[in-house]
mmCIF file of C-alpha atoms and ligand atoms in Angstrom:
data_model
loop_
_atom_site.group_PDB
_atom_site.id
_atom_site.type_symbol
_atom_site.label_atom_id
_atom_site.label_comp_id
_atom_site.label_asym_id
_atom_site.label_seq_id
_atom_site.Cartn_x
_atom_site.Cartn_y
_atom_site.Cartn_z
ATOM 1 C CA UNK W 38 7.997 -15.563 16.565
ATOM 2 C CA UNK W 39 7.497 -16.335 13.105
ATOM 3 C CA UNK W 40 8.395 -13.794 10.483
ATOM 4 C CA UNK W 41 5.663 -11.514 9.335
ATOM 5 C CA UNK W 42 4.595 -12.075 5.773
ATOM 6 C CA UNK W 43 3.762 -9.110 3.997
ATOM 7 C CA UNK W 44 2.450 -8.842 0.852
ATOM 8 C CA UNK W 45 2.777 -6.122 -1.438
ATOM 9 C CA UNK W 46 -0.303 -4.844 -4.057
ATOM 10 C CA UNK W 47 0.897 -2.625 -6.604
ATOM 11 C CA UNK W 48 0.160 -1.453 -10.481
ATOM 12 C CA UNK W 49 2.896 1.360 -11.490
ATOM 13 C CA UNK W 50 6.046 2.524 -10.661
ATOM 14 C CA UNK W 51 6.846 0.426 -7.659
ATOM 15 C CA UNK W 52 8.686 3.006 -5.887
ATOM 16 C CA UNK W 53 6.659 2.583 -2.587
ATOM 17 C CA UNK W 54 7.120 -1.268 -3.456
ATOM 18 C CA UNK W 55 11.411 -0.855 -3.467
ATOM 19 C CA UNK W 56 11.584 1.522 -0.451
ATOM 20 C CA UNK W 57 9.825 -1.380 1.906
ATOM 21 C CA UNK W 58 11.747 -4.328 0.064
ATOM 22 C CA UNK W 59 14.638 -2.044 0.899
ATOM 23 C CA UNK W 60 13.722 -1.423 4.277
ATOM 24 C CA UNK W 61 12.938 -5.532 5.130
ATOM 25 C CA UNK W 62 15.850 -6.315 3.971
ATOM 26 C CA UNK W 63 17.891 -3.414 6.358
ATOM 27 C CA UNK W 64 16.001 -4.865 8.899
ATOM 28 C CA UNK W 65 14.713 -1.072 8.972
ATOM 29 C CA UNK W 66 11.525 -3.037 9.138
ATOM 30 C CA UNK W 67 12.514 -5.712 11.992
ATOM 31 C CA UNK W 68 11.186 -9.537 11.671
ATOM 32 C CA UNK W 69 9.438 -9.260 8.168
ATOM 33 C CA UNK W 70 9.869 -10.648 4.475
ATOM 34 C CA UNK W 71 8.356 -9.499 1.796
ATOM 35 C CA UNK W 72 6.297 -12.869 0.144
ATOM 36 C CA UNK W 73 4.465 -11.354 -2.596
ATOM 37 C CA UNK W 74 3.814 -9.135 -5.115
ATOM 38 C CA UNK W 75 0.458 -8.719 -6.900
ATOM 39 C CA UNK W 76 0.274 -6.398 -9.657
ATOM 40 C CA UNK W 77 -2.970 -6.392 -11.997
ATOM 41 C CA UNK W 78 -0.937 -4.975 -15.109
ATOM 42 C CA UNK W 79 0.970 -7.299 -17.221
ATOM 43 C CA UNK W 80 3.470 -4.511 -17.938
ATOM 44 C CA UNK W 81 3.639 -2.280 -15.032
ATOM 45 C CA UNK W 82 7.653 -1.287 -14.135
ATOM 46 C CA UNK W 83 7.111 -2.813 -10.583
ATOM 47 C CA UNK W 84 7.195 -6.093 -12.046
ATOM 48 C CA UNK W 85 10.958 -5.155 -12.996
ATOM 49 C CA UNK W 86 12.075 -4.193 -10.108
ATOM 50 C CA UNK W 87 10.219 -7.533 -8.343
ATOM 51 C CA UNK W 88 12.399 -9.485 -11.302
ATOM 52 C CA UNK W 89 15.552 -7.958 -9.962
ATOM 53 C CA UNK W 90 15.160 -8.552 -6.211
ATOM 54 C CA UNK W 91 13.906 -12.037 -6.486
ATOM 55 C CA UNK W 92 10.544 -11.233 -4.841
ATOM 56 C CA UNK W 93 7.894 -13.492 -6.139
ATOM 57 C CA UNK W 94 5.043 -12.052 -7.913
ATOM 58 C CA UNK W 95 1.990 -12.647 -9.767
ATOM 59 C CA UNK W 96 -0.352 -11.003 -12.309
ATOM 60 C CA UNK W 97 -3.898 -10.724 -12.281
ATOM 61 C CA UNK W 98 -4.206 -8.693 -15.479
ATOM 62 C CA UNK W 99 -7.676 -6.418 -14.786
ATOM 63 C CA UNK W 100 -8.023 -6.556 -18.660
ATOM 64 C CA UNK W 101 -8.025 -10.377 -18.472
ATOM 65 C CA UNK W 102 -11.396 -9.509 -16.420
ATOM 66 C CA UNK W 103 -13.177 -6.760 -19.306
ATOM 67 C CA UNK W 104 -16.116 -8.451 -21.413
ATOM 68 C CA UNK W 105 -17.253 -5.464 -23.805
ATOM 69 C CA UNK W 106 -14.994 -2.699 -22.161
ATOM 70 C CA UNK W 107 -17.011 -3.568 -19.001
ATOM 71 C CA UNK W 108 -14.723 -4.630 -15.719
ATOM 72 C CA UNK W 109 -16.056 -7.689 -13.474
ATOM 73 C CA UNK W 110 -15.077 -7.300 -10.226
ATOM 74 C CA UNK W 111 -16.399 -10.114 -9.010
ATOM 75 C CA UNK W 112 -14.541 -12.799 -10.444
ATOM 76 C CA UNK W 113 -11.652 -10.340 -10.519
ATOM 77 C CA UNK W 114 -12.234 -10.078 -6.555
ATOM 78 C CA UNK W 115 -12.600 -13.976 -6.067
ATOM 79 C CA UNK W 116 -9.094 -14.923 -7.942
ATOM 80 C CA UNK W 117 -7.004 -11.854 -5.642
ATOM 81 C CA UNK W 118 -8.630 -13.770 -2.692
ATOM 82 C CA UNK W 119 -7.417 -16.633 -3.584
ATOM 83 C CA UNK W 120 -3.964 -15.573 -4.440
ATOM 84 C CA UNK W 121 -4.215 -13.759 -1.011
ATOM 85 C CA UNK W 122 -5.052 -16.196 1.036
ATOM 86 C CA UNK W 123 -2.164 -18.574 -0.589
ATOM 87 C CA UNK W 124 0.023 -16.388 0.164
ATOM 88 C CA UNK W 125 -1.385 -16.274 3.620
ATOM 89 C CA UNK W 126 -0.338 -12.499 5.093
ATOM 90 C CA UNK W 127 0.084 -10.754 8.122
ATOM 91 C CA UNK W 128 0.096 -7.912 6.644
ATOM 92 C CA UNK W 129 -1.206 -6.310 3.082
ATOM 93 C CA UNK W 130 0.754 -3.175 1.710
ATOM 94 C CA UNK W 131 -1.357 -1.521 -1.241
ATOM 95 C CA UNK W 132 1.182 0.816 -3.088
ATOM 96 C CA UNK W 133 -0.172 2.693 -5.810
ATOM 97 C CA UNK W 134 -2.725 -0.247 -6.421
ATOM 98 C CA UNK W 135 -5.483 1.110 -8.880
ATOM 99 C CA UNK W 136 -7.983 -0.893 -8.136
ATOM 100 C CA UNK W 137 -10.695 -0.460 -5.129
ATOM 101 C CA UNK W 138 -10.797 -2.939 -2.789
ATOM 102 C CA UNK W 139 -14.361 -5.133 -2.459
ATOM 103 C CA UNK W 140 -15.772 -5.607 0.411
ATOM 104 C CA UNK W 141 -14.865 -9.460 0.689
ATOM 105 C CA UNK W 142 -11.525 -8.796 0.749
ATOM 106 C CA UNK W 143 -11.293 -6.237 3.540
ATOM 107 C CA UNK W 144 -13.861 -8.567 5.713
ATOM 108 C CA UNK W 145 -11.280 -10.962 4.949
ATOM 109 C CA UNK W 146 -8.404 -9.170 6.187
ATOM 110 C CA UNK W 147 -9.609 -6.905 8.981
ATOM 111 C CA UNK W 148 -6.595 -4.820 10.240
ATOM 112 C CA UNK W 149 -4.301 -5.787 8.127
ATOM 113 C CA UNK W 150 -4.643 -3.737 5.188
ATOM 114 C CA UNK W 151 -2.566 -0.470 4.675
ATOM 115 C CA UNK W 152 -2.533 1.887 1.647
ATOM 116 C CA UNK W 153 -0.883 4.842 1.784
ATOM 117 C CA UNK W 154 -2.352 8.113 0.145
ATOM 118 C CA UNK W 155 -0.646 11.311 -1.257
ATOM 119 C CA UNK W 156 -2.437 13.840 1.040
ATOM 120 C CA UNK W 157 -3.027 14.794 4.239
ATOM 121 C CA UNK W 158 -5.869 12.815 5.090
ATOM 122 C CA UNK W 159 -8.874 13.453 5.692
ATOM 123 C CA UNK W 160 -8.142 15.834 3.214
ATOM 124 C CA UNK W 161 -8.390 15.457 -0.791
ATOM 125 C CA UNK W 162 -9.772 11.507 -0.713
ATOM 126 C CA UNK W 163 -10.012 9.875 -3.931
ATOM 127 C CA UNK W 164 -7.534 10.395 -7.475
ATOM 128 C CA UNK W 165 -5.205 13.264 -8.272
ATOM 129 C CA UNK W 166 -4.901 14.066 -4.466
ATOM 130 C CA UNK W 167 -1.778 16.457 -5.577
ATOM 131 C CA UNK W 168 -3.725 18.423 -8.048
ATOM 132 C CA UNK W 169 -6.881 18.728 -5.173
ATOM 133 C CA UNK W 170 -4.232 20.382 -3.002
ATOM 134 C CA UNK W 171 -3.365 22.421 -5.925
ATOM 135 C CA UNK W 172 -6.283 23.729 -6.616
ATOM 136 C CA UNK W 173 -7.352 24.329 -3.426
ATOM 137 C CA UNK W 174 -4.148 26.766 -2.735
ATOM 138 C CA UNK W 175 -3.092 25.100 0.152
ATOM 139 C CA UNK W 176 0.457 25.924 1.124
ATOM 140 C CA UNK W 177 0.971 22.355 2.715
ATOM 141 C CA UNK W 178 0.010 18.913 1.902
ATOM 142 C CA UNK W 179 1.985 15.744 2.547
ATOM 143 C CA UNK W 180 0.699 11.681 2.593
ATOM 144 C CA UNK W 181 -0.883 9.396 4.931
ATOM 145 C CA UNK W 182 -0.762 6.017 5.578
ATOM 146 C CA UNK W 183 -3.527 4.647 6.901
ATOM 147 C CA UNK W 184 -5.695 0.982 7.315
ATOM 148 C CA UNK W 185 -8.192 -0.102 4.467
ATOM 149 C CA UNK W 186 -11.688 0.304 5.786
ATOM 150 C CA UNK W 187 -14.829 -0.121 3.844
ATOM 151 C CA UNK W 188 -15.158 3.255 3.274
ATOM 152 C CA UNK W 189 -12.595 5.055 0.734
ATOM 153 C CA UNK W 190 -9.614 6.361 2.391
ATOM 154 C CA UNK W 191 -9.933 6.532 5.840
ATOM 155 C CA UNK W 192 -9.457 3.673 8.792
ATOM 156 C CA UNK W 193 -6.679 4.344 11.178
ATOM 157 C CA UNK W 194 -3.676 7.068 10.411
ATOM 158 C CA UNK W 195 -0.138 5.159 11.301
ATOM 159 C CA UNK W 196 1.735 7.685 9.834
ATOM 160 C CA UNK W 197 1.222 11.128 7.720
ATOM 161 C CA UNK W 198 4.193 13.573 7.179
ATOM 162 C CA UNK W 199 4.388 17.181 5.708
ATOM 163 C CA UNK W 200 5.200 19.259 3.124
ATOM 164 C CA UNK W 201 5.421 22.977 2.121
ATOM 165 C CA UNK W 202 3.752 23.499 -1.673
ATOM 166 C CA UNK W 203 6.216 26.196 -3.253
ATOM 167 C CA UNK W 204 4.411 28.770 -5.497
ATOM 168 C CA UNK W 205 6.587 27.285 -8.766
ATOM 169 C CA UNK W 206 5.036 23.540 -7.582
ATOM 170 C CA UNK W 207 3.339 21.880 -10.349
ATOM 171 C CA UNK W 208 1.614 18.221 -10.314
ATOM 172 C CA UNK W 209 4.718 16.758 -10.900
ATOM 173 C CA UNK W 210 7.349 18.153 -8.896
ATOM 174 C CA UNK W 211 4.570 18.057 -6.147
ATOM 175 C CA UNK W 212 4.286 13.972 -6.667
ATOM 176 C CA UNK W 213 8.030 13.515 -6.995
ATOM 177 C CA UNK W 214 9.129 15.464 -3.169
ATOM 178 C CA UNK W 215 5.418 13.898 -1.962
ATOM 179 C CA UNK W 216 6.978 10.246 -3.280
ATOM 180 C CA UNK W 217 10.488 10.614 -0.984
ATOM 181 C CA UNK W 218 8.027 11.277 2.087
ATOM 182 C CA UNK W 219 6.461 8.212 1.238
ATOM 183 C CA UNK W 220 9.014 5.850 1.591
ATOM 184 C CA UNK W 221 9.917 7.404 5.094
ATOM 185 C CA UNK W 222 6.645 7.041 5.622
ATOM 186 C CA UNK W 223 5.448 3.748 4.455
ATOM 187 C CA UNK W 224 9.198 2.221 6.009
ATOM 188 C CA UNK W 225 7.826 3.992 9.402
ATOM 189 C CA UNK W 226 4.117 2.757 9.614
ATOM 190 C CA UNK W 227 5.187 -0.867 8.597
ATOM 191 C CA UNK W 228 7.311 -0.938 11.284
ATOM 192 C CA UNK W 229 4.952 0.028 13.846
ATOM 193 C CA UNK W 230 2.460 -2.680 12.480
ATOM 194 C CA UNK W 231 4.656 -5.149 12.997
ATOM 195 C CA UNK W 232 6.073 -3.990 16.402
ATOM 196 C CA UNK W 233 3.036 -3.505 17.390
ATOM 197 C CA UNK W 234 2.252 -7.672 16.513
ATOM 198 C CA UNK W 235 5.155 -8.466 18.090
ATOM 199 C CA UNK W 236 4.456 -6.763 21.616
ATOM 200 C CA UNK W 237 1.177 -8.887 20.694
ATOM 201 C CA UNK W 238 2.463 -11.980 20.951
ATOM 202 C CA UNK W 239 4.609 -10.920 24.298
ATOM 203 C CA UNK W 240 1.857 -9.630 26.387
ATOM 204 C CA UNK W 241 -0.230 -12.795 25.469
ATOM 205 C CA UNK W 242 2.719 -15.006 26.382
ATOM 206 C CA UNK W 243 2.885 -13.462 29.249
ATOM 207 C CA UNK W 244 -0.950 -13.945 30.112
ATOM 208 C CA UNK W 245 -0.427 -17.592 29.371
HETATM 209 C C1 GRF R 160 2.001 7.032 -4.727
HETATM 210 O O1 GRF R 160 1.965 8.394 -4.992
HETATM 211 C C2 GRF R 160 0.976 6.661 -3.689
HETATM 212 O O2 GRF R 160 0.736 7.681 -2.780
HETATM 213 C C3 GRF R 160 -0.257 6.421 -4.521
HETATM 214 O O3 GRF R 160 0.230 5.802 -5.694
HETATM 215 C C4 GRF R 160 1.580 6.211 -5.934
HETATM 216 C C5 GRF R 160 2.413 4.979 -6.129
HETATM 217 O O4 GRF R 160 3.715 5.282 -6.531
HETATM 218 N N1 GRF R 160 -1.213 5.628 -3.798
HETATM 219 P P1 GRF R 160 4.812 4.143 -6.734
HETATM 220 O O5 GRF R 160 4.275 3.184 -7.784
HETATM 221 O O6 GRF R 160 5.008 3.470 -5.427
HETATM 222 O O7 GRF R 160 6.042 4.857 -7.201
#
């Protein structure tokens, strides 16, 4: 079987991006390579760490797609598609990408679109998912990764793990213990996906 090609979408940090680039290349991840990178800012620090591990990767600047402040998704959505589909994945890996999804592009890709989310989902959807928990005094939250769906963080949980909130906790420190999950986490439910495509491809051998 062929190697899966996974693609990575990403705008900041890129430390979800360097734990499964990591992990591929451990074979943590078995029968994968990372092909891409997609980032829509023209100085985000992911494209750094891309630079240094020879991953390809490609901008589609989001400001490139502003007339009068305003952003147009729709061309914006046609040129990721066709970035996308050169780049033809198995599997799609959003990691701290700022940008909804359309529509076309999960039709396009049905199943095969993860994102992974810094709460216990179906708990505190949407931005600044640490301070929700916050502010809700919860005394655990923890991340989820889960497949895109049309409808704002939900679709299928692969993986979610845990975490105590300590009373000193702030934002921050929340985000930076939350981030360490993540890369467990992200490492764990890529593997699955492709495990699970590889006992895919067995059982229909077998049928044939
Ligand atoms: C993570 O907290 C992730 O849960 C959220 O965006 C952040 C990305 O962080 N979706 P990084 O760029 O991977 O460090």
């Amino acid at each position: 079987m062929a190697l899966r090609r996974i693609v990575i979408l990403a705008s900041g940090q890129g430390s979800n991006f360097v734990a499964l680039t990591e992990a591929v290349q451990k074979k943590e991840i078995p029968r994968a390579e990372i092909v891409g990178l997609i980032c829509n800012k023209e100085k985000a620090p992911v494209l750094e760490e891309a630079r240094k591990r020879g991953v390809p990767f490609s901008v589609i600047s989001s400001d490139r797609f502003r007339e009068n402040g305003v952003f147009c998704r729709q061309p914006y959505e046609q040129a990721l598609l066709q970035e996308l589909r050169r780049l033809k994945p198995d599997l799609i890996c959003l990691a701290g990408y700022l940008l909804l999804l359309g529509e076309e592009v999960i039709r396009t890709f049905p199943g095969k679109i993860l994102n992974i989310h810094p709460s216990l989902l179906p708990k505190f959807k949407g931005l600044h998912a640490q301070k929700q928990a916050l502010q809700a005094q919860e005394r655990e939250t923890g991340c989820t990764v889960h497949e895109v769906t049309q409808e704002l963080d939900s679709g299928r949980i692969l993986c979610q793990k845990r975490l105590a909130i300590l009373p000193e906790d702030t934002e921050a420190t929340l985000t930076h213990r939350l981030k360490k999950l993540e890369h467990q986490a992200y490492t764990e439910a890529v593997r699955k996906k492709c495990l699970e495509a590889i006992d895919e491809v067995e059982e229909n051998r077998q049928k044939s």
